[in-house]
């Protein structure tokens, strides 16, 4: 009896029952899927919008910027960026706003917080360099500039930034620097060259003994033929044996067939940290898979499938930086934008070619790396050390970052500022003379002579 009734009930309600069951199933699957993506690497469903040009590579590492309950902390930004802002003597550091006379300004825009000007995941309102404030935001604090500087009368506030001023880095643009570099030649006869000196510094703590293949320290069974190029390399020359790179970093004794950058770090710490801080290595720095050409937003050679690591530019085991491969050809194996493609028609490439062939002195040529991986001199333990800066983003934007440490080794400041302001020259990779002129130097000169009177 009861069974009959139950069957009848079931039969009449079967549609509803199925609906309920499928609803439970869908919710369950959705929960599993979302939990999985939150814990796994694919957290894209929780992103409110596409990441900025600077951060999209690491946008799945939410915890690099977000805390669990407390939003985005200022410290997150500072952890990764404060060193570079300090190094360029940031023109608007927090302590300038700690001055009570300037406190009023902060009611317009809280310039002590990075996220007042750089929010994330908002492609619609994001300008170059991750800037999310209106183009004329300088007006908030400098609306009376024309009173102090009559030369600025009538200048629109959306033109302050770019060729004449930056918000953070004015290393090549501040007044005293302009005055110091008036009336220079466009191109000097003799470039300023910086020599690499790693060998001299390494020699201080290591016995230098040239090694041959007979003295290799690879364990038995390793295919020595694969390491053949090592014998003629600067590593063999400096006594760096196979195990210096091939030892497992944890136990230092077992063989690793394909060592990664951690093996190089023991001796080349600064090159590795530079690489990890820029767009070639930033994913590795966050523990993500290496960047590849397939993931890029910028134009890359089709089917390149190339992965970014030290060997992208340095051929194991040659590690020679003398050939063209490292500083030009390797770059063009991946990069395929208008600017990169135009390089081989530029006077800079002509000079670089002559340098490689020994037709002109070392240091006269300009490769991709001359501009993008420049040599820097740093002080370390009382010694002056030359480092090849492997963060190719450190001097990339804003563009005047290249002025002092790159262009001005060979060109005067006036020519440099004009050339860097010229969009067409970026596209044709500096193959013409500049067709724009920046008035900063004349303005600084005028003010100087007026002040003298
Ligand atoms: C490079 C740093 C960075 C990373 C990585 C990052 N975020 Fe954000 N996120 C921000 C900033 C900055 C804001 C704006 C904060 C504010 O306005 O207070 C933000 C805002 C948000 C918001 C609030 C959106 C809104 O409009 O208010 C959500 C949700 C969010 N992020 C989710 C995520 C998730 C999920 C991930 C990882 C998949 C992630 N974020 C990775 C920096 C980051
Ligand atoms: C885990 C390290 C990390 C954190 C955290 C981080 N950034 Fe970045 N940021 C980078 C890297 C790496 C780049 C790309 C290389 C470059 O442009 O210097 C970048 C790029 C940028 C750029 C764009 C530069 C350009 O030329 O396009 C800005 C602006 C910026 N970050 C600001 C911030 C702010 C503000 C925060 C805090 C909300 C923040 N970053 C958090 C590592 C980080
Ligand atoms: C009042 C607005 C404002 C604030 C606040 C601000 N920025 Fe910027 N930031 C800019 C602008 C504008 C640029 C574009 C380049 C320029 O003009 O300097 C920029 C560029 C950058 C760049 C690109 C590299 C460079 O040297 O210019 C980085 C990195 C950066 N900001 C990080 C930060 C960090 C970290 C903070 C917090 C400590 C911060 N910014 C606070 C406006 C701001
Ligand atoms: C939140 C307020 C604020 C904003 C926004 C702001 N500034 Fe400033 N700026 C200041 C303060 C404060 C000083 C320091 C004045 C002093 O030292 O007497 C300063 C100093 C300067 C200086 C001279 C100091 C130096 O070291 O070179 C220049 C140039 C400058 N700002 C340009 C700009 C430009 C261009 C913008 C827009 C991209 C801008 N500022 C946006 C507050 C601001
Ligand atoms: C300066 C660091 C360094 C030194 C020194 C070095 N290697 Fe390597 N070796 C590497 C790197 C990095 C790779 C991985 C290359 C790659 O991923 O394409 C490699 C790869 C190899 C491989 C595997 C190649 C393959 O394609 O499977 C062998 C075998 C090898 N090395 C043998 C040697 C021998 C033998 C020596 C000493 C005579 C030596 N290596 C010295 C860095 C080094
Ligand atoms: C045990 C220390 C040591 C390790 C580990 C090491 N190197 Fe070196 N490296 C040196 C020394 C010493 C030189 C020689 C400098 C010179 O000749 O001027 C050198 C030179 C170089 C050069 C310049 C070569 C030239 O001829 O211009 C490159 C590039 C290089 N190393 C890359 C790497 C890479 C990539 C790794 C990791 C796969 C690595 N090194 C691991 C010590 C090391
Ligand atoms: C984008 C290409 C590129 C990548 C990737 C790259 N390098 Fe380099 N590296 C160069 C170029 C170009 C030079 C030579 C520049 C010069 O002579 O001015 C160089 C020079 C060097 C030198 C010689 C520095 C000196 O002072 O003598 C070392 C060591 C080195 N690289 C190590 C590394 C290590 C370790 C990695 C991986 C973390 C790496 N490189 C990744 C392009 C690259
Ligand atoms: C294995 C491929 C590969 C090689 C080799 C390589 N790059 Fe890159 N490069 C990339 C990728 C991928 C990016 C990130 C592009 C993106 O995020 O859209 C990048 C980014 C850059 C950027 C930053 C662009 C930006 O807008 O922030 C510069 C500059 C650059 N590379 C220059 C060079 C130079 C110079 C060389 C040679 C010395 C070189 N690269 C070698 C793949 C490569
Ligand atoms: C004379 C110096 C110089 C030389 C040589 C040079 N570049 Fe550049 N490169 C620049 C400047 C300046 C920019 C513009 C930065 C900006 O404002 O976005 C740039 C931008 C780039 C960018 C970013 C493009 C974009 O659309 O954002 C890449 C990638 C790049 N260069 C790669 C290369 C490669 C690869 C070579 C060699 C084949 C090379 N560059 C040669 C100075 C140079
Ligand atoms: C190592 C020296 C050196 C460096 C570094 C260098 N240049 Fe040059 N540049 C030259 C020389 C030499 C010429 C050729 C001049 C000639 O043929 O009249 C040249 C040519 C040019 C031209 C073409 C001039 C014309 O009339 O055709 C431009 C534009 C230019 N450079 C801009 C730059 C910029 C911008 C930078 C920095 C990002 C830079 N250069 C870095 C040496 C250098």
Tab-separated table of C-alpha atoms in Angstrom, residues 181-191 348 403 406-419 425 432-437 441-442:
chain	number	residue	atom	x	y	z
A	181	UNK	CA	75.242	69.863	-19.504
A	182	UNK	CA	74.455	72.815	-21.751
A	183	UNK	CA	75.807	73.133	-25.288
A	184	UNK	CA	77.295	69.682	-25.700
A	185	UNK	CA	78.165	68.091	-29.016
A	186	UNK	CA	75.485	65.829	-30.514
A	187	UNK	CA	77.883	62.888	-30.727
A	188	UNK	CA	81.292	62.779	-29.054
A	189	UNK	CA	84.362	61.640	-30.982
A	190	UNK	CA	85.356	59.227	-28.212
A	191	UNK	CA	82.674	57.316	-26.306
A	348	UNK	CA	74.218	51.766	-34.159
A	403	UNK	CA	69.842	59.133	-20.886
A	406	UNK	CA	73.553	54.838	-21.840
A	407	UNK	CA	73.130	57.600	-24.419
A	408	UNK	CA	75.278	60.169	-22.638
A	409	UNK	CA	78.309	57.905	-22.894
A	410	UNK	CA	78.320	58.966	-26.547
A	411	UNK	CA	75.816	61.793	-27.112
A	412	UNK	CA	75.286	65.216	-25.518
A	413	UNK	CA	72.272	65.801	-23.251
A	414	UNK	CA	70.402	68.076	-25.683
A	415	UNK	CA	70.576	65.539	-28.514
A	416	UNK	CA	69.727	62.704	-26.118
A	417	UNK	CA	66.565	64.339	-24.758
A	418	UNK	CA	65.368	65.201	-28.261
A	419	UNK	CA	66.055	61.681	-29.541
A	425	UNK	CA	62.862	57.078	-33.545
A	432	UNK	CA	67.448	59.229	-38.180
A	433	UNK	CA	68.206	62.497	-36.509
A	434	UNK	CA	65.537	63.652	-34.041
A	435	UNK	CA	62.654	65.640	-35.505
A	436	UNK	CA	61.377	67.070	-32.232
A	437	UNK	CA	63.035	69.566	-29.950
A	441	UNK	CA	67.896	73.206	-21.698
A	442	UNK	CA	67.140	76.671	-23.103
